[in-house]
Short mmCIF file of C-alpha atoms and ligand atoms in Angstrom, two decimals:
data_model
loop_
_atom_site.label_atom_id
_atom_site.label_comp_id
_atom_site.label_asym_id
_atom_site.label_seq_id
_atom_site.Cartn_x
_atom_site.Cartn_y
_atom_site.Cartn_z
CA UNK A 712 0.00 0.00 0.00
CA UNK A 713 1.47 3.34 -0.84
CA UNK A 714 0.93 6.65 1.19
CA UNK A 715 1.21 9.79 0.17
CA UNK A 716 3.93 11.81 1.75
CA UNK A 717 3.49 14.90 3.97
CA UNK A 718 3.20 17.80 1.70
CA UNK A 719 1.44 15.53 -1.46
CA UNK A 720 -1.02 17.73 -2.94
CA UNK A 721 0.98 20.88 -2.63
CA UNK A 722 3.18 21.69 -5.13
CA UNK A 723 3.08 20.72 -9.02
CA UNK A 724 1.23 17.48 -9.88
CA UNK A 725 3.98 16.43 -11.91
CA UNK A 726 7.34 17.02 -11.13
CA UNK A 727 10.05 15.66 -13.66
CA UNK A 728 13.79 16.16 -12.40
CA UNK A 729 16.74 14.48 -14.80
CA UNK A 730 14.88 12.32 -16.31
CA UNK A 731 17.12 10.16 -18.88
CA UNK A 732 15.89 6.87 -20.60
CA UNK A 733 18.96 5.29 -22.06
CA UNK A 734 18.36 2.11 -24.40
CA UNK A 735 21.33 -0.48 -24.68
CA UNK A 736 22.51 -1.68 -27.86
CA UNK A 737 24.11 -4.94 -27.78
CA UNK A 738 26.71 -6.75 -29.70
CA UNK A 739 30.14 -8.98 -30.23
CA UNK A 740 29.33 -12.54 -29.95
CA UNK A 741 28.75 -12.07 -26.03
CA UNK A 742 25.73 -9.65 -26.56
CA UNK A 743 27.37 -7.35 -24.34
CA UNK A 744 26.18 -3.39 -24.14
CA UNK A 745 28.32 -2.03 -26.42
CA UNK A 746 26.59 1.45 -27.00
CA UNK A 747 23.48 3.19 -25.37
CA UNK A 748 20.75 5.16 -27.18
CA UNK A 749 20.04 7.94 -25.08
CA UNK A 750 16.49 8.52 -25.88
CA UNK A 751 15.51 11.01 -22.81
CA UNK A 752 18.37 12.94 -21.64
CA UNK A 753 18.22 15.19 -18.58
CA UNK A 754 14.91 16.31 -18.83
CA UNK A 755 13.45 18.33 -16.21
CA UNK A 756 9.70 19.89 -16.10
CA UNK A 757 7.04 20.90 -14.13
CA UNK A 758 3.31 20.43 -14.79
CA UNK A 759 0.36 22.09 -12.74
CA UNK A 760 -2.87 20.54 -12.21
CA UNK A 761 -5.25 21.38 -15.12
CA UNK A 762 -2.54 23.03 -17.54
CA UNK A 763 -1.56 21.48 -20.31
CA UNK A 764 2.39 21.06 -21.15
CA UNK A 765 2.71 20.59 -25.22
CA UNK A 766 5.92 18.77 -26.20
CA UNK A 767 6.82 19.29 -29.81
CA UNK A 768 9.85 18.04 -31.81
CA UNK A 769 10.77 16.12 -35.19
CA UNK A 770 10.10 12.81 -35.66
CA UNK A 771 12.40 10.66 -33.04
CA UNK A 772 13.65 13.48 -30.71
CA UNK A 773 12.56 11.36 -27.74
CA UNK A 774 9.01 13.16 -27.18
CA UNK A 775 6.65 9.59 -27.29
CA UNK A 776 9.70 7.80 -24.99
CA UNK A 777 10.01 10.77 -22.47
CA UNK A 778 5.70 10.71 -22.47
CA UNK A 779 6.22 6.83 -21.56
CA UNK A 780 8.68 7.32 -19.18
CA UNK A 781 6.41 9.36 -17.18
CA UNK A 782 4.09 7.17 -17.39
CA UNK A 783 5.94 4.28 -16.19
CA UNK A 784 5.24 2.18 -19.24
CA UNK A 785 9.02 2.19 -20.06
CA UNK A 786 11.62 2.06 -17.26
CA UNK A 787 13.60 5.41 -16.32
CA UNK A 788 17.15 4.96 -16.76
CA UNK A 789 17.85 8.08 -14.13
CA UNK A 790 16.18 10.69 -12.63
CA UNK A 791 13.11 11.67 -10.95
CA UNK A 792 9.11 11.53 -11.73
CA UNK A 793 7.23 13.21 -8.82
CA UNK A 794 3.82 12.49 -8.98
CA UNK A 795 1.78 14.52 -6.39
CA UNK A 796 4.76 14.01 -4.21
CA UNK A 797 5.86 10.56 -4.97
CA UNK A 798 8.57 9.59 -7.27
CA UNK A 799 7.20 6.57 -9.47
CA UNK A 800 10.61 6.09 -10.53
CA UNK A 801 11.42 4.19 -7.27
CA UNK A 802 8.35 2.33 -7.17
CA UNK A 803 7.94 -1.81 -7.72
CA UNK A 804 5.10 -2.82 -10.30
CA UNK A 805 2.54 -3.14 -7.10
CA UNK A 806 3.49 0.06 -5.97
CA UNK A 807 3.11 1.79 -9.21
CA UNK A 808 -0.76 -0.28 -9.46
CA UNK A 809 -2.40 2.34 -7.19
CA UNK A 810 -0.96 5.45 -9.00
CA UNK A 811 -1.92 3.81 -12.63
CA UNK A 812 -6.05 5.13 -12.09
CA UNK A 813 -4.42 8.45 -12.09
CA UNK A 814 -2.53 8.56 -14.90
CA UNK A 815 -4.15 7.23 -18.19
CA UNK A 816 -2.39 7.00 -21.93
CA UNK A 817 -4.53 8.64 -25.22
CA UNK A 818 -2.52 6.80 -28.17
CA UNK A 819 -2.20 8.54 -31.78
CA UNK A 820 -3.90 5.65 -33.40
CA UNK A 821 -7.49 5.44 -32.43
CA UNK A 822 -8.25 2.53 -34.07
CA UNK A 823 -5.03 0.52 -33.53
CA UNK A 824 -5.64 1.15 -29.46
CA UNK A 825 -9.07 -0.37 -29.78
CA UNK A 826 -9.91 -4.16 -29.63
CA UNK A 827 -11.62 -4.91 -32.94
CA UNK A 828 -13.45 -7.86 -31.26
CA UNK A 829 -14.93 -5.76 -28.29
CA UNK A 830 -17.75 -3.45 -28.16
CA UNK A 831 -17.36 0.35 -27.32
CA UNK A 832 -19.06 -0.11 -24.24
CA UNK A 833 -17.17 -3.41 -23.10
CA UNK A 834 -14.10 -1.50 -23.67
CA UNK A 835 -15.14 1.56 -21.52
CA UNK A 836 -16.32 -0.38 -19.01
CA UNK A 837 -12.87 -2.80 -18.78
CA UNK A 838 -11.11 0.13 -16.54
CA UNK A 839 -13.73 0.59 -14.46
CA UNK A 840 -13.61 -3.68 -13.58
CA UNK A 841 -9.78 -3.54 -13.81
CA UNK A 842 -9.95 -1.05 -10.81
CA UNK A 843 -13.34 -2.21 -9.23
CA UNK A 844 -15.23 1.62 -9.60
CA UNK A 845 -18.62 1.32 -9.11
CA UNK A 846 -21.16 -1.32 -9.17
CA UNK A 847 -22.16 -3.46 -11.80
CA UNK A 848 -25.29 -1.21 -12.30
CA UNK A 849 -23.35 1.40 -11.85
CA UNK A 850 -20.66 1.14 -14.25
CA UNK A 851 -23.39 0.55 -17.20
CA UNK A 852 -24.28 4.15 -15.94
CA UNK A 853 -20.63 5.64 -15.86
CA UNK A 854 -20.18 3.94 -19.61
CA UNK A 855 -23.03 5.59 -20.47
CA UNK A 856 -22.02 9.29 -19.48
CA UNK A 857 -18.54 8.61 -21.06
CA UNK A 858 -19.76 8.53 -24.02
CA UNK A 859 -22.01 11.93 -23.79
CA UNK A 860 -18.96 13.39 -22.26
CA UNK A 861 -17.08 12.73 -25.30
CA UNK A 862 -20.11 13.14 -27.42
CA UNK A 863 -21.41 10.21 -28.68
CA UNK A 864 -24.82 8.64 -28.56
CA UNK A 865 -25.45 6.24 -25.33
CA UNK A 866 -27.25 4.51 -28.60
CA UNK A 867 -23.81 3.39 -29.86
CA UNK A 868 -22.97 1.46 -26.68
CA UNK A 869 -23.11 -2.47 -28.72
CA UNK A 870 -21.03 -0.95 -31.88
CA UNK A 871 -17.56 -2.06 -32.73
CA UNK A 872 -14.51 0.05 -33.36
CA UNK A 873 -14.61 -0.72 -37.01
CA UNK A 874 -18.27 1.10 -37.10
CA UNK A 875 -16.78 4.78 -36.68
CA UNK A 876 -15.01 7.20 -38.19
CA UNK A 877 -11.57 8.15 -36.94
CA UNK A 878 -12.90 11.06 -35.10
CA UNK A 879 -15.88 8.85 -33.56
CA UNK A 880 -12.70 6.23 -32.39
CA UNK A 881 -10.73 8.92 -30.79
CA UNK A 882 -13.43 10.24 -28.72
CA UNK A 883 -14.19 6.50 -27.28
CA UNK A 884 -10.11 6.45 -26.70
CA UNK A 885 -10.57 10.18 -24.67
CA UNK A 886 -13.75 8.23 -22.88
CA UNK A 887 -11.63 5.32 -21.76
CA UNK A 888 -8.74 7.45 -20.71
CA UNK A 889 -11.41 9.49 -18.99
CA UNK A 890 -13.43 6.21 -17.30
CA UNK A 891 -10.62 6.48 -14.16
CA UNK A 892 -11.32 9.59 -13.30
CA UNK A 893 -7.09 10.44 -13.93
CA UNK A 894 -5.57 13.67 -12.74
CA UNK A 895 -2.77 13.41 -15.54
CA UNK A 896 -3.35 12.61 -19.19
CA UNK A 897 -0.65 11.86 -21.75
CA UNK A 898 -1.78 12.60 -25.26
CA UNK A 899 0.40 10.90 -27.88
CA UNK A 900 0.08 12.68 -31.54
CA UNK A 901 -3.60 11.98 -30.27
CA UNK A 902 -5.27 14.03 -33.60
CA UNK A 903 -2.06 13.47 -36.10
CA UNK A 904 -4.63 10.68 -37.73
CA UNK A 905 -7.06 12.71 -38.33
CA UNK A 906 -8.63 14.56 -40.80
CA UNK A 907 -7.85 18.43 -40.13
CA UNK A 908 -11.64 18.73 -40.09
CA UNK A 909 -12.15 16.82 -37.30
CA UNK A 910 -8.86 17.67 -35.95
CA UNK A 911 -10.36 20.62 -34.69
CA UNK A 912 -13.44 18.78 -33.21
CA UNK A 913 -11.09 16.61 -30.64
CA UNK A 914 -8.77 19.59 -29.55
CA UNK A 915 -11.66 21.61 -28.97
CA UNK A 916 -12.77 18.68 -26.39
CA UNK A 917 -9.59 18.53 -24.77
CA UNK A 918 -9.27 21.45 -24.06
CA UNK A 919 -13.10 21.55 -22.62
CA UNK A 920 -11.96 18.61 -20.43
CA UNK A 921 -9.49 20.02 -19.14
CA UNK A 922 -11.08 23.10 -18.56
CA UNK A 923 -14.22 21.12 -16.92
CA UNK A 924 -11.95 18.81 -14.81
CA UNK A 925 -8.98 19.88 -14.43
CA UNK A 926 -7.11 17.27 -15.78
CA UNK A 927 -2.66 17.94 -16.74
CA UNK A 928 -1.91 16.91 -20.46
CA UNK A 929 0.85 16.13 -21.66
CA UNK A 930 0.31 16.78 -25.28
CA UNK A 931 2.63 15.23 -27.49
CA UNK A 932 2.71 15.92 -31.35
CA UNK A 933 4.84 17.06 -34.21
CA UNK A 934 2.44 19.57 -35.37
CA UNK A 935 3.22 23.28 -34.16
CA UNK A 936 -0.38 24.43 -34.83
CA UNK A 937 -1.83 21.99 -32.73
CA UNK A 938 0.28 22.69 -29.41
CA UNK A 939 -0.24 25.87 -29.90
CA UNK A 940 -4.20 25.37 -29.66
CA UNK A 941 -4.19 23.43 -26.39
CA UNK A 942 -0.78 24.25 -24.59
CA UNK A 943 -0.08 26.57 -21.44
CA UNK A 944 3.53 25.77 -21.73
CA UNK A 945 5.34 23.99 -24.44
CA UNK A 946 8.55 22.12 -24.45
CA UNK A 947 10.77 21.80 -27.46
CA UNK A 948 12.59 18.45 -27.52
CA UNK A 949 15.53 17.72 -29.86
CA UNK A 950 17.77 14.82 -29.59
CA UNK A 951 16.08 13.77 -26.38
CA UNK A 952 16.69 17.04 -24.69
CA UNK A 953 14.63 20.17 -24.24
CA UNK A 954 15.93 23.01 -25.74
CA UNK A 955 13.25 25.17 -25.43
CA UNK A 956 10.71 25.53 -22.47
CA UNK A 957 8.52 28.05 -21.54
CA UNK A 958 4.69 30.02 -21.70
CA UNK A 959 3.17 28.94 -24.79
CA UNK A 960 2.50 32.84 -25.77
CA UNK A 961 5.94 33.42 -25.14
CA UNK A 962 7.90 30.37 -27.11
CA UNK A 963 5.29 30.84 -29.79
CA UNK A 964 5.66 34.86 -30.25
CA UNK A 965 9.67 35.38 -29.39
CA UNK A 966 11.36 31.90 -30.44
CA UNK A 967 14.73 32.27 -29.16
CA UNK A 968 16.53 28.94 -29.75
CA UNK A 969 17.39 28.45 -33.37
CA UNK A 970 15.60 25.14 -33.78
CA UNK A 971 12.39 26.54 -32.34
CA UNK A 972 12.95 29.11 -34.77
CA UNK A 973 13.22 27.10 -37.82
CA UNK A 974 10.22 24.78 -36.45
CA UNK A 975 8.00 27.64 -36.22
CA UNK A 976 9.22 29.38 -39.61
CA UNK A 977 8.71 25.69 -41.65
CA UNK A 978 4.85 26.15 -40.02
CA UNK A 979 3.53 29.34 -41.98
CA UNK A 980 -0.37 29.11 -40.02
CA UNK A 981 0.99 29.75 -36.70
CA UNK A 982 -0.13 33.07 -35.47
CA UNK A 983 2.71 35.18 -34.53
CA UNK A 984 5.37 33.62 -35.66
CA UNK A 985 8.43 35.52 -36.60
CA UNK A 986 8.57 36.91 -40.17
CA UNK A 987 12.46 36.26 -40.63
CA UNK A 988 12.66 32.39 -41.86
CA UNK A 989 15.36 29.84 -40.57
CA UNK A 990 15.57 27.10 -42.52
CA UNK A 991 16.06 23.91 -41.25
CA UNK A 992 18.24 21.37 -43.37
CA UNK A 993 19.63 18.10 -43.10
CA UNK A 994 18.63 15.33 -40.67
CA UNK A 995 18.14 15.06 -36.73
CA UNK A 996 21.05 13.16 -35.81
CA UNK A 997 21.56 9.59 -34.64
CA UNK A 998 20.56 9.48 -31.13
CA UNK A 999 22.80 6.56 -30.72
CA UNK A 1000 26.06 9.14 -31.66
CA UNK A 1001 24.60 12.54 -30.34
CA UNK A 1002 27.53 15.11 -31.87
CA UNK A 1003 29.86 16.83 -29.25
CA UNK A 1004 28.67 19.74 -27.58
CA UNK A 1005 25.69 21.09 -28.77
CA UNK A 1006 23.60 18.56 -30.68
CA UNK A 1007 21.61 20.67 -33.19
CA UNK A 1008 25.59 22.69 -33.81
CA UNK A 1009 25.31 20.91 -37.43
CA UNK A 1010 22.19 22.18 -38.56
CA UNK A 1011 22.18 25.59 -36.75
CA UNK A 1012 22.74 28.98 -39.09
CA UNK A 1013 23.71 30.70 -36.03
CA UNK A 1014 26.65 28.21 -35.05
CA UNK A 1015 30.20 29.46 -33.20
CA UNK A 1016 33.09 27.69 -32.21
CA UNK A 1017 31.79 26.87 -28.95
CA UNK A 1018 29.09 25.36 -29.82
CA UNK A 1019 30.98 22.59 -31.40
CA UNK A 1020 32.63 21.12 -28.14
CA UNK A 1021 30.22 22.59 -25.05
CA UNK A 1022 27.17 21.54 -24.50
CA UNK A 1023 24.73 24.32 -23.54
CA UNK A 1024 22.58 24.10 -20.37
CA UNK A 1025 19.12 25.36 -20.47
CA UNK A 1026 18.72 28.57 -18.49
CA UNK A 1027 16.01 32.08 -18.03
CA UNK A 1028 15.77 34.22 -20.24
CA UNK A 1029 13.60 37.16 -20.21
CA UNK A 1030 13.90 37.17 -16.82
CA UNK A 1031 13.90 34.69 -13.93
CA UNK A 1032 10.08 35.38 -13.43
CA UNK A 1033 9.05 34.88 -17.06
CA UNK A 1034 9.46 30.72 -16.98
CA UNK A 1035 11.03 30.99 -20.46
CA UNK A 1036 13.90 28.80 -20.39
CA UNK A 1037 16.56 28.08 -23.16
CA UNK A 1038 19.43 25.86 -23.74
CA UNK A 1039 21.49 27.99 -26.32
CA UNK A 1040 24.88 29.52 -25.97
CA UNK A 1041 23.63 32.39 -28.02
CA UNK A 1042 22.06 33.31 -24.29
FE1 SF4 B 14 23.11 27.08 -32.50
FE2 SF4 B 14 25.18 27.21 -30.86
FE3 SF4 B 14 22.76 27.80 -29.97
FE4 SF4 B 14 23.39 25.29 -30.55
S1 SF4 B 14 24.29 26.53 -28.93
S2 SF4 B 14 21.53 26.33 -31.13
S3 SF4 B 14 24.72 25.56 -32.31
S4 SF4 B 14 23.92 28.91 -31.52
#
């Protein structure tokens, strides 16, 4: 049985302090480690009850793995995960069980997330059996107003995933992340499948969620335009480390680290975004052989000498009160 230590409660729900997750390669005819792939490295965050924290990068910059992490579903190599208090890091598999109700996954593919061979309402009511909410009566209920929460018909209770559109499947995903009653919800590229039309429609009931019950996202995704709709703060990940982190209104209006600014110049619908372009070229580089001292010194127009053996630390700018934080030796 875990407790909750004096103080839980009072400072940021989550609480992410040096988090690395490190995967080892092995090799030589003794499958020894010979290399490590250092997928989360050093990543440290805070998230407040009912904001949302928007974590954007390139494809493989360690965004879905540090969301995991978090989340317990991969193991953390280093580093701290306070949770209300708690840090899940330490904790066995039965420790962990407890915290699980309060912390619930949305995946990016509705439909792949879904069991083809069970109902909607048999899945949205497994959660609430897994973790014994409710009576039997009672759960039918809960399923019930799940679904009008996410809004869809109570009618479509006996359906099967393959019955909806994409949309329709990632609202019954939201519903069974929702079924727990979580404090803590990490979004992975949860509308990247989606038409833009309906793209919209989901974000729009996130953020209402959130609003309504104060959950934390974590809202993962590639897509600039779309943090920018649902984020408080956003956190710009490359190479497994945050290089940018700060207000949304802030990051998004006065970019400051060169790769933000060549992210949000490649992204011409953002609001605000800075009229001189930085083009980004070439690829993100192997995470398995990050380059010497700053990682994104190959691709970055604004390169110097240092920059090329030191690795820069992330630090305020615009002032210590403004939260804007940025790992840049241009600063
Ligand atoms: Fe560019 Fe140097 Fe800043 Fe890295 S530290 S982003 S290479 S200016």
């Amino acid at each position: 049985m875990v407790t909750l230590p004096p103080g839980a409660g009072t400072g940021p729900l989550l609480d992410v302090r040096g988090l690395r997750t490190y995967f080892p390669v092995r090799g030589g005819l003794l499958h020894r480690v010979v290399a490590q792939v250092r997928a989360v490295d050093d990543v440290s965050f805070t998230l407040d009850q009912g904001t949302t924290l928007g974590l954007v990068g390139e494809s493989g910059c360690g965004k879905s793995t540090l969301g995991r992490t978090v989340l317990r579903l991969r193991p953390a190599t280093a580093g701290q995960i306070l949770f209300d208090g708690t840090d899940l890091a330490r904790l066995s598999p039965r420790e962990l069980e407890p915290w699980r109700r309060r912390m619930q996954l949305v995946f990016q593919d509705p439909y792949a997330s879904l069991s083809p061979r069970r109902t909607v309402g048999q899945t949205l009511r497994e959660p609430l059996d897994h973790h014994g909410i409710g009576t039997p009566t009672s759960r039918r209920d809960r399923v019930a107003e799940l679904l009008d929460v996410v809004g869809l018909s109570p009618a479509v209770l006996d359906r099967y995933p393959h019955e909806f559109s994409g949309g329709q499947r990632q609202r019954v995903g939201i519903a069974r992340a929702l079924a727990v009653d979580p404090d803590l919800i990490v979004a992975d590229e949860p509308v990247s499948a989606l038409d833009v039309s309906v793209q919209s429609q989901v974000l729009n009931l996130i953020r209402r969620l959130q609003v309504e019950r104060g959950i934390a996202f974590l809202f993962i995704s590639h897509d600039l335009a779309v943090v920018q709709h649902v984020s408080d703060q956003v956190g710009v990940m490359y190479l497994g480390r945050l290089v940018e982190l700060g207000p949304a209104r802030r990051v998004y209006s006065t970019p400051r680290h060169p790769y933000t600014q060549a992210l949000l110049a490649a992204v011409p619908r953002v609001e605000g975004s800075p009229a001189d372009r930085v083009l980004l070229q070439g690829e993100v580089p192997s995470p398995l052989r990050p380059p010497p001292g700053c990682a994104f010194h190959a691709r970055c127009p604004r390169v110097m000498e240092v920059c090329r053996h030191e690795a820069p630390v992330l630090k305020d700018v615009d002032g210590p009160g403004a939260g804007h934080r940025v790992a840049c030796h241009l600063y």
